[in-house]
Short mmCIF file of C-alpha atoms in Angstrom, two decimals:
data_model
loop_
_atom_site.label_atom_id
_atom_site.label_comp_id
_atom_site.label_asym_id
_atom_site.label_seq_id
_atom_site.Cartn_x
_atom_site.Cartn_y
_atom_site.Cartn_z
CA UNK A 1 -33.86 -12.75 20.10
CA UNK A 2 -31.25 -11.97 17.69
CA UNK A 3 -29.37 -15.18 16.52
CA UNK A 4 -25.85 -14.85 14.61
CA UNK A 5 -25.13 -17.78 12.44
CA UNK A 6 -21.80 -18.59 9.94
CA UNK A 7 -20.20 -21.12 8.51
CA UNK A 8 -16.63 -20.54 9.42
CA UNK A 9 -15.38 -21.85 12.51
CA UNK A 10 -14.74 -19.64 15.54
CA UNK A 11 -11.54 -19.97 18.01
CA UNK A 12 -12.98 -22.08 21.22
CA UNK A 13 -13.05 -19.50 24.16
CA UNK A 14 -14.60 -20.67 27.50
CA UNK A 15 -17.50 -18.36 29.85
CA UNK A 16 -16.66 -15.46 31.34
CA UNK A 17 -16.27 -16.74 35.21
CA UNK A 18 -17.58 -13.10 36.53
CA UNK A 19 -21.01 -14.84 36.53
CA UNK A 20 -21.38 -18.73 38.00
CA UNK A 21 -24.52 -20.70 38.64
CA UNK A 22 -24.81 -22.51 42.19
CA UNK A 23 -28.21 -24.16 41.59
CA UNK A 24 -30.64 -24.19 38.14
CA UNK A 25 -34.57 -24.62 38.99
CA UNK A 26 -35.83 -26.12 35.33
CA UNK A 27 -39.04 -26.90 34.45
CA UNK A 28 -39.65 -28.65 31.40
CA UNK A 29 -43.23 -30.46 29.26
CA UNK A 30 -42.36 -32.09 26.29
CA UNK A 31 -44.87 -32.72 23.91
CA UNK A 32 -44.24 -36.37 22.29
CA UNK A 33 -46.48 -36.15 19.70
CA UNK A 34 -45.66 -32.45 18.37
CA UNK A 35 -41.81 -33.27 19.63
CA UNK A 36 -40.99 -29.98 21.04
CA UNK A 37 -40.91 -28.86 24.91
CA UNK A 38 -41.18 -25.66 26.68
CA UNK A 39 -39.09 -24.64 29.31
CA UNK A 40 -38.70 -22.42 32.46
CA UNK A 41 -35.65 -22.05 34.76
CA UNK A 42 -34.49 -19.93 37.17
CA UNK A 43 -30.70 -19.80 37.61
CA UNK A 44 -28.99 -18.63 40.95
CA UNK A 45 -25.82 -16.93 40.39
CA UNK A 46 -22.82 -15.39 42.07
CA UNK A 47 -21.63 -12.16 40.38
CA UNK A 48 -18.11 -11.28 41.32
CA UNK A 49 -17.68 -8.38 39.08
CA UNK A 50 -20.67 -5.86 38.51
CA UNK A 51 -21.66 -6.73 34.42
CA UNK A 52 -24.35 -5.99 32.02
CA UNK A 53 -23.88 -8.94 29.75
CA UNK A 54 -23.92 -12.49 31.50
CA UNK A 55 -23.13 -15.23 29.00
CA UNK A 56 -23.98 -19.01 28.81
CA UNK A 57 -24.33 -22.00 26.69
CA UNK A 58 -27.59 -22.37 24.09
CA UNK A 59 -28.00 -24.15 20.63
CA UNK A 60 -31.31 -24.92 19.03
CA UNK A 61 -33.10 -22.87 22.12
CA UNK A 62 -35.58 -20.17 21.48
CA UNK A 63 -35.25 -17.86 24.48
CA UNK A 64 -38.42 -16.11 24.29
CA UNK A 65 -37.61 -13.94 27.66
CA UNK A 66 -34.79 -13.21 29.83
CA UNK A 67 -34.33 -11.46 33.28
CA UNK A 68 -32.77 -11.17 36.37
CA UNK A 69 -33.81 -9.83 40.10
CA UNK A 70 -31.31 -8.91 43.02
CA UNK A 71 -33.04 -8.55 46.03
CA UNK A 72 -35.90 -6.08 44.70
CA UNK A 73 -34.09 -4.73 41.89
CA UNK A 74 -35.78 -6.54 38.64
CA UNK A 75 -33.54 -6.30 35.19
CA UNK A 76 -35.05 -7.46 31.66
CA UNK A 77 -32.53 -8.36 28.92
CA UNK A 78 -32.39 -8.85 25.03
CA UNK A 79 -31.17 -11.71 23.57
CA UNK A 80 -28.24 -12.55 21.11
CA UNK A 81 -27.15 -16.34 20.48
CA UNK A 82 -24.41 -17.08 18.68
CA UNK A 83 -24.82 -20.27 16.83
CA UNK A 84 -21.51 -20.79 16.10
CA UNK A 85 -19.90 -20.42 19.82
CA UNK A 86 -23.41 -21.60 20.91
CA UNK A 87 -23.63 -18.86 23.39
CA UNK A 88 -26.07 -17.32 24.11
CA UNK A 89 -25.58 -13.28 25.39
CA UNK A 90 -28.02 -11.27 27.60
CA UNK A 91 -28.10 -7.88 27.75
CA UNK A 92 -28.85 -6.10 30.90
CA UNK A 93 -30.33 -2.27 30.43
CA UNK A 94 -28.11 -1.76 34.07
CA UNK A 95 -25.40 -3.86 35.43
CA UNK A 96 -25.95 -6.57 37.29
CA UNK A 97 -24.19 -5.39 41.11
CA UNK A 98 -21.89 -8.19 42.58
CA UNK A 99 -23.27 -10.37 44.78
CA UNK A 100 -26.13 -13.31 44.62
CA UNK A 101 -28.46 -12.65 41.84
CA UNK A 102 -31.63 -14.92 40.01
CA UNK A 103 -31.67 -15.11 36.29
CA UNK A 104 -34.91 -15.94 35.13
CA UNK A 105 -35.56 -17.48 31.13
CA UNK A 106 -38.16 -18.79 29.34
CA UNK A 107 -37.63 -21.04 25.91
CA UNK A 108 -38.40 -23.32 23.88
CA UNK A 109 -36.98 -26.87 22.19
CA UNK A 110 -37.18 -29.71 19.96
CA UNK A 111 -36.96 -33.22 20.86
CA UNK A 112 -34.74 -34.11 18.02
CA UNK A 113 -33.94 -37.52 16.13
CA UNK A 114 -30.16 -37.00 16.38
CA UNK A 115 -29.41 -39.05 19.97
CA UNK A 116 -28.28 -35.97 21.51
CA UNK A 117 -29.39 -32.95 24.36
CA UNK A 118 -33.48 -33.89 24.63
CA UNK A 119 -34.57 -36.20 22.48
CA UNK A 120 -37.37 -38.53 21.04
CA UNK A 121 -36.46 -42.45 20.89
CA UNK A 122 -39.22 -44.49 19.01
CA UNK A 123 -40.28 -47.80 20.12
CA UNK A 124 -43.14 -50.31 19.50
CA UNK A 125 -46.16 -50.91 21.99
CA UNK A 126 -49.10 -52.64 21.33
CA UNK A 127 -48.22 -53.06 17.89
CA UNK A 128 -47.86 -49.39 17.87
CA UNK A 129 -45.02 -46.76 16.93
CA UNK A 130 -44.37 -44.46 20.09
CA UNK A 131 -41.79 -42.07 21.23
CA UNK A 132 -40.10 -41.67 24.67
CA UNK A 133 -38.24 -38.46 25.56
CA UNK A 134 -34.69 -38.91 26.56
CA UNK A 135 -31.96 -36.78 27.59
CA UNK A 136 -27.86 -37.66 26.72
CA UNK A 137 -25.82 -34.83 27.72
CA UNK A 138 -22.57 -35.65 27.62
CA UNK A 139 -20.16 -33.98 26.70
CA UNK A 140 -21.91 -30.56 25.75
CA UNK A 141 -25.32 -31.38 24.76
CA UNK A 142 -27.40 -30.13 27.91
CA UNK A 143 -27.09 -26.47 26.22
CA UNK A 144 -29.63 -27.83 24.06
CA UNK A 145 -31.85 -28.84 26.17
CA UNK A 146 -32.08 -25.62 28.52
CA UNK A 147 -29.50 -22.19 28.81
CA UNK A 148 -26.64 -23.49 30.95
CA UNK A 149 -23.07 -23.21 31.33
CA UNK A 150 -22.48 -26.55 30.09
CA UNK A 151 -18.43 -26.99 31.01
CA UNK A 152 -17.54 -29.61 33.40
CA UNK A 153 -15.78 -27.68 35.63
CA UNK A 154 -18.66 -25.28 36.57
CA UNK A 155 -20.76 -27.30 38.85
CA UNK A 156 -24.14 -26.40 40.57
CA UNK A 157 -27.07 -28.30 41.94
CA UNK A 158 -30.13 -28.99 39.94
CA UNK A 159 -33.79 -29.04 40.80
CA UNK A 160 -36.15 -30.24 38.03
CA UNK A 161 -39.66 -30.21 37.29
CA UNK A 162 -41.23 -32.11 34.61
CA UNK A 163 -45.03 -31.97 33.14
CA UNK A 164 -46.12 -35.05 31.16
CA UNK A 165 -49.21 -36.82 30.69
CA UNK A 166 -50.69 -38.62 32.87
CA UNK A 167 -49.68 -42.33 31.66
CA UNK A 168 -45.86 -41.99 31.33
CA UNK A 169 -43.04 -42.67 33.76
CA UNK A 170 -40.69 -39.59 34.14
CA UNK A 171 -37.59 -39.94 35.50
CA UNK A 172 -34.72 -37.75 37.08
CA UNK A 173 -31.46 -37.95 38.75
CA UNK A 174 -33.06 -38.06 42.27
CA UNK A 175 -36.54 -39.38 43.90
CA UNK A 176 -39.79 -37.63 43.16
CA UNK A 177 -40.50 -35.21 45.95
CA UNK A 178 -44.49 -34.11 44.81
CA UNK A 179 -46.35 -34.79 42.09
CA UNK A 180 -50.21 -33.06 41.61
CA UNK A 181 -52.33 -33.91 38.40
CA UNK A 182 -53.85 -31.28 36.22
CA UNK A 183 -57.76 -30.08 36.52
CA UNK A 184 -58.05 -32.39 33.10
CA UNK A 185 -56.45 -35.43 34.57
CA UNK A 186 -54.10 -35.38 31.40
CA UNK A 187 -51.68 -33.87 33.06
CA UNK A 188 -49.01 -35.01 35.81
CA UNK A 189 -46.16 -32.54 37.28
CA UNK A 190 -43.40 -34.11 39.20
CA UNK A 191 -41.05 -32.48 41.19
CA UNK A 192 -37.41 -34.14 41.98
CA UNK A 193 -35.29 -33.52 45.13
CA UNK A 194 -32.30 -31.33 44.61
CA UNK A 195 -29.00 -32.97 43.30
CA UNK A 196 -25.89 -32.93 45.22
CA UNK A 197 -23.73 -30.58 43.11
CA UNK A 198 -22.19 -31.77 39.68
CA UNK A 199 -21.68 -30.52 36.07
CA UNK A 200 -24.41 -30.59 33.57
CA UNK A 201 -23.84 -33.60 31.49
CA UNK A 202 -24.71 -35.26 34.88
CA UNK A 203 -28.32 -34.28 34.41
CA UNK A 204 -30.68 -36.98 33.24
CA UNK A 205 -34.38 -37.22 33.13
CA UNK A 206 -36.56 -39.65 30.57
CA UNK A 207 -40.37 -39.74 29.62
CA UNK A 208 -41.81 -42.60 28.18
CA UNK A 209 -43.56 -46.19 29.20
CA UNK A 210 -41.77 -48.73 31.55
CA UNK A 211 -41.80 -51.81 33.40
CA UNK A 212 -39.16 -52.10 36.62
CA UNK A 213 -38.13 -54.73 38.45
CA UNK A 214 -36.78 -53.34 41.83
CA UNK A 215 -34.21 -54.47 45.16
CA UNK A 216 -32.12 -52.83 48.08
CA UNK A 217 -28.92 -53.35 48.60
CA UNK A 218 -27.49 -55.72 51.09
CA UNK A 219 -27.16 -52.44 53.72
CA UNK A 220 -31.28 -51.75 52.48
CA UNK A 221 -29.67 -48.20 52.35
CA UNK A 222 -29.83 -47.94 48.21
CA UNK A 223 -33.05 -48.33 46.26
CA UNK A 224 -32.13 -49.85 42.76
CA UNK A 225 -34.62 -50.18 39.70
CA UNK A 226 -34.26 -51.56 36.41
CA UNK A 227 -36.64 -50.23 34.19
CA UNK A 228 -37.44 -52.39 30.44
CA UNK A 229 -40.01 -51.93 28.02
CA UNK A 230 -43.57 -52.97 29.13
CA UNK A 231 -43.75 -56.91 29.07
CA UNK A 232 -40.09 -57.19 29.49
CA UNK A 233 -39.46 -56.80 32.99
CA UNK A 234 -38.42 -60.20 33.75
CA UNK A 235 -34.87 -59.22 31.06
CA UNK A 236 -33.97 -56.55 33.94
CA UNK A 237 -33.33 -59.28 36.36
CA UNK A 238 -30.17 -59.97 35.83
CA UNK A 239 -28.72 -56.20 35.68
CA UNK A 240 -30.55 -56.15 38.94
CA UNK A 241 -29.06 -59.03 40.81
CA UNK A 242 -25.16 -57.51 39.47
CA UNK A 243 -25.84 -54.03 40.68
CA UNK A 244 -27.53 -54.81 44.19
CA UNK A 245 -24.34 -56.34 44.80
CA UNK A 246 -21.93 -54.28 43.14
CA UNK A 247 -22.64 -51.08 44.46
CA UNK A 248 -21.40 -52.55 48.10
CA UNK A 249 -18.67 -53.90 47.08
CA UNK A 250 -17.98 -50.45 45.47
CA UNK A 251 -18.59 -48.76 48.90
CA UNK A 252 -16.46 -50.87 50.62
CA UNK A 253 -13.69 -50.78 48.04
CA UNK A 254 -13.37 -47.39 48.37
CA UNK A 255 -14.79 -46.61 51.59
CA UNK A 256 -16.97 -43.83 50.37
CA UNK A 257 -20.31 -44.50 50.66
CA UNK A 258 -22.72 -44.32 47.44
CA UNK A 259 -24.54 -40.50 47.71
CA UNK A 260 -27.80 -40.73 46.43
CA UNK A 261 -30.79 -42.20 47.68
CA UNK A 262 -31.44 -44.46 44.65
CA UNK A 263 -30.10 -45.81 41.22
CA UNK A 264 -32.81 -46.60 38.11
CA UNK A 265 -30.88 -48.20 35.32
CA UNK A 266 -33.14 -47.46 31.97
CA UNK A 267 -33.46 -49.28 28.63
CA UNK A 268 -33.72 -47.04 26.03
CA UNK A 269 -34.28 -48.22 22.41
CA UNK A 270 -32.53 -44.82 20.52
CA UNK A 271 -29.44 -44.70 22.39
CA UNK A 272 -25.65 -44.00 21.06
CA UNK A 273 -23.57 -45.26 23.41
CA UNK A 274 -23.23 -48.32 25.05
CA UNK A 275 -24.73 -46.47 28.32
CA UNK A 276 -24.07 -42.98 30.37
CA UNK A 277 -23.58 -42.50 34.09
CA UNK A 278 -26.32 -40.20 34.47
CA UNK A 279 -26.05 -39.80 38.69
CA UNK A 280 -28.98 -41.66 40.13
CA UNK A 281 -30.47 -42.53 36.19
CA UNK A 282 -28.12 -44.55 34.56
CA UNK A 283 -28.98 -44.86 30.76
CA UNK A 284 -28.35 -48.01 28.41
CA UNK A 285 -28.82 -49.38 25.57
CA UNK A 286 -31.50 -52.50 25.04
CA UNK A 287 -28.56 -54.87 24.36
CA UNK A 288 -26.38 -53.86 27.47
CA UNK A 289 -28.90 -54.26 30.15
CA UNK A 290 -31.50 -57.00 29.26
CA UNK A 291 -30.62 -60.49 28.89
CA UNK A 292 -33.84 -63.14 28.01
CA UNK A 293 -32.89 -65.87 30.50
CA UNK A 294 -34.56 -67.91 27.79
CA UNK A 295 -32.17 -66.88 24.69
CA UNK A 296 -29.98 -64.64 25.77
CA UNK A 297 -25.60 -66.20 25.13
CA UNK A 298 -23.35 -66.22 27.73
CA UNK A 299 -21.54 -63.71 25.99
CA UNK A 300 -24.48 -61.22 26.08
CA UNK A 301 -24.75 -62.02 30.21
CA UNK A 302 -20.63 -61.08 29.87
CA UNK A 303 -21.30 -57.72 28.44
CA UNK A 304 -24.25 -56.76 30.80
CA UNK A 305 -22.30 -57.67 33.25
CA UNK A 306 -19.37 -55.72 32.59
CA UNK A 307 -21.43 -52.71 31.44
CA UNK A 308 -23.32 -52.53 34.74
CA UNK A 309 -20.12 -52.91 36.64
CA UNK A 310 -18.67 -50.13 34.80
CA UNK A 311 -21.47 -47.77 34.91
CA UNK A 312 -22.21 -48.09 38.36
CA UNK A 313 -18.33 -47.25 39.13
CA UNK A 314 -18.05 -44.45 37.58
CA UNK A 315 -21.18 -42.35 39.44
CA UNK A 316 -19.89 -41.05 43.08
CA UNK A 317 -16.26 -42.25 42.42
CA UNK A 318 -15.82 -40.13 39.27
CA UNK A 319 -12.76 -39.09 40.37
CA UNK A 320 -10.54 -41.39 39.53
CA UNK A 321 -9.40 -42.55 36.33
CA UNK A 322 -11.89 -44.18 33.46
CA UNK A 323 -9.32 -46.51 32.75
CA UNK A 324 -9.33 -47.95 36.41
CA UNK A 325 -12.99 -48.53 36.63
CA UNK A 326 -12.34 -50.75 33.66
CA UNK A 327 -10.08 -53.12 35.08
CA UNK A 328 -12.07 -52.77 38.35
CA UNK A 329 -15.16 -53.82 36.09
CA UNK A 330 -13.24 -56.97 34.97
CA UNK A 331 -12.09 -57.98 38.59
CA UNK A 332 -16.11 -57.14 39.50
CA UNK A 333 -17.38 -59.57 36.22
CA UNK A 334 -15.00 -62.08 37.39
CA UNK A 335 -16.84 -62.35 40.85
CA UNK A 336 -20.29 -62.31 38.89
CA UNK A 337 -19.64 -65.25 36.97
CA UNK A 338 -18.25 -67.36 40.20
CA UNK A 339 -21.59 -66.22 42.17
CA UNK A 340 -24.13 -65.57 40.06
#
């Protein structure tokens, strides 16, 4: 793989649009002791115009193998990323014919300190210093998690498979559809049901240890966890009890109902922003999701509140503005403190 790096700045140019992804099959085991991962994924494309160079979205990837098959036709490609444009080129020895073609890559990551693409987050258990792996994507950060063309507009579903050992909770945007052990027992692989289709920064999954405190909506139609460090559970109550009832309020505000089959809200103890609405795995920060019913203010059952609210608003009704889920949050926090 041939990597181009320089320090001056390059003139922003978006992906060619000859080549588009409709769904991305990932496969990723992250090692939380060594933090790095490895990473498979096969990427289902439409070509529209016959090309030997397909370009996508890569930083702080090692792409140790690239190809692509059409029907029985198999192609292998070299390698060039660009670490300025973080793009990553392939390099086709024929062109790629139009139609619906499979790109297959193989590569290599590090789960970095910086709160950003795939991550580590450290926290404390049994008096010990442990790391979770945690993904925040927005805006263009999934390109460093796996080869991707990370722009909101171009959409696809996603299908993810994650290896991790056998005592951690791993999480993803929808339910677990199979999981199998390995022959050591040290070893669990989970795979997740396909998303509905969205843009990358969407994608969410997190590795680490958990308690959860769970409920179904008033409908029973939407299962909704909140998951809290281990010995904590009984802080996620509150976050629980305001998005049970917010997300049918939601459907019948809009009258769309919510799409997915479930919502886990996750406290995560290395985390930027206030939280990110992850589809189906909503992540926060400690402070705006647990509340100690023993010493928590009201102003801290305010925020969490209000943060929930918000979050939850913004997943299947992302269409419409930011700034109205806002004042929709407010109206929501208003009803919370009459009723709660």
């Amino acid at each position: 793989m041939a990597i181009r790096s320089a320090d001056a700045s390059v003139e922003f140019k978006r992906l060619p649009t000859n080549v588009v992804p409709s769904n991305y099959n990932v496969s990723l085991t992250p090692d939380l002791s060594a933090f790095t991962f490895k990473g498979e994924e096969t990427v289902r494309v439409r070509v529209s115009e016959s090309t030997s160079k397909v370009l996508l979205n890569s930083i702080d990837l090692v792409i140790s193998s690239a190809s692509a098959s059409c029907g029985a036709n198999k192609y292998t490609a070299s390698v060039e990323l660009d670490n300025v444009a973080e793009v990553a080129t392939l390099t086709f020895e024929e062109e790629l014919p139009v139609g619906e073609a499979f790109l297959h890559l193989a590569f290599t990551g590090i789960l970095n300190d910086q709160m950003k693409g795939f991550y580590r987050s450290m926290y404390e258990q049994d008096g010990e210093q442990r790391y979770a792996a945690v993904t925040q994507f927005e805006a263009t950060d999934a390109r460093r998690c796996f080869p991707c063309w990370d722009e909101p507009a171009v959409k696809a579903t996603f299908d993810i498979t994650l290896t991790v050992p056998t005592d951690r909770v791993a999480l993803s945007n929808m339910p677990v559809v199979s999981e199998t052990a390995s022959e050591d027992a040290k070893l669990k692989t989970l795979v997740f049901d396909t998303t509905p289709v969205m843009s990358t920064y969407l994608v969410a999954f997190v590795v680490g240890e958990f308690d959860f405190v769970e409920a179904r909506t008033s409908n029973d139609r939407i299962l909704v966890r909140v998951w809290t460090p281990v010995g904590k559970r009984e802080q996620g109550t509150f976050a629980l009890d305001v998005a049970v009832r917010t997300l049918p309020y939601y459907e019948e505000w809009f009258g769309i109902e919510y799409p997915l089959p479930k919502a886990d809200l996750v406290a995560i103890s290395s985390f930027a922003a206030g939280a990110m609405e992850n589809w189906g795995l909503i992540t926060y920060r400690e402070t705006a999701l647990l509340m100690d019913p023993t010493a928590s203010s009201a102003h801290s059952k305010q925020w969490i509140a209000l943060v929930v609210g918000h979050e939850l608003g913004a997943l299947p009704w992302q269409y419409f503005r930011l700034l109205f889920f806002f004042f929709l949050s407010l109206f929501l926090f208003c009803l919370v403190l009459l009723f709660c």
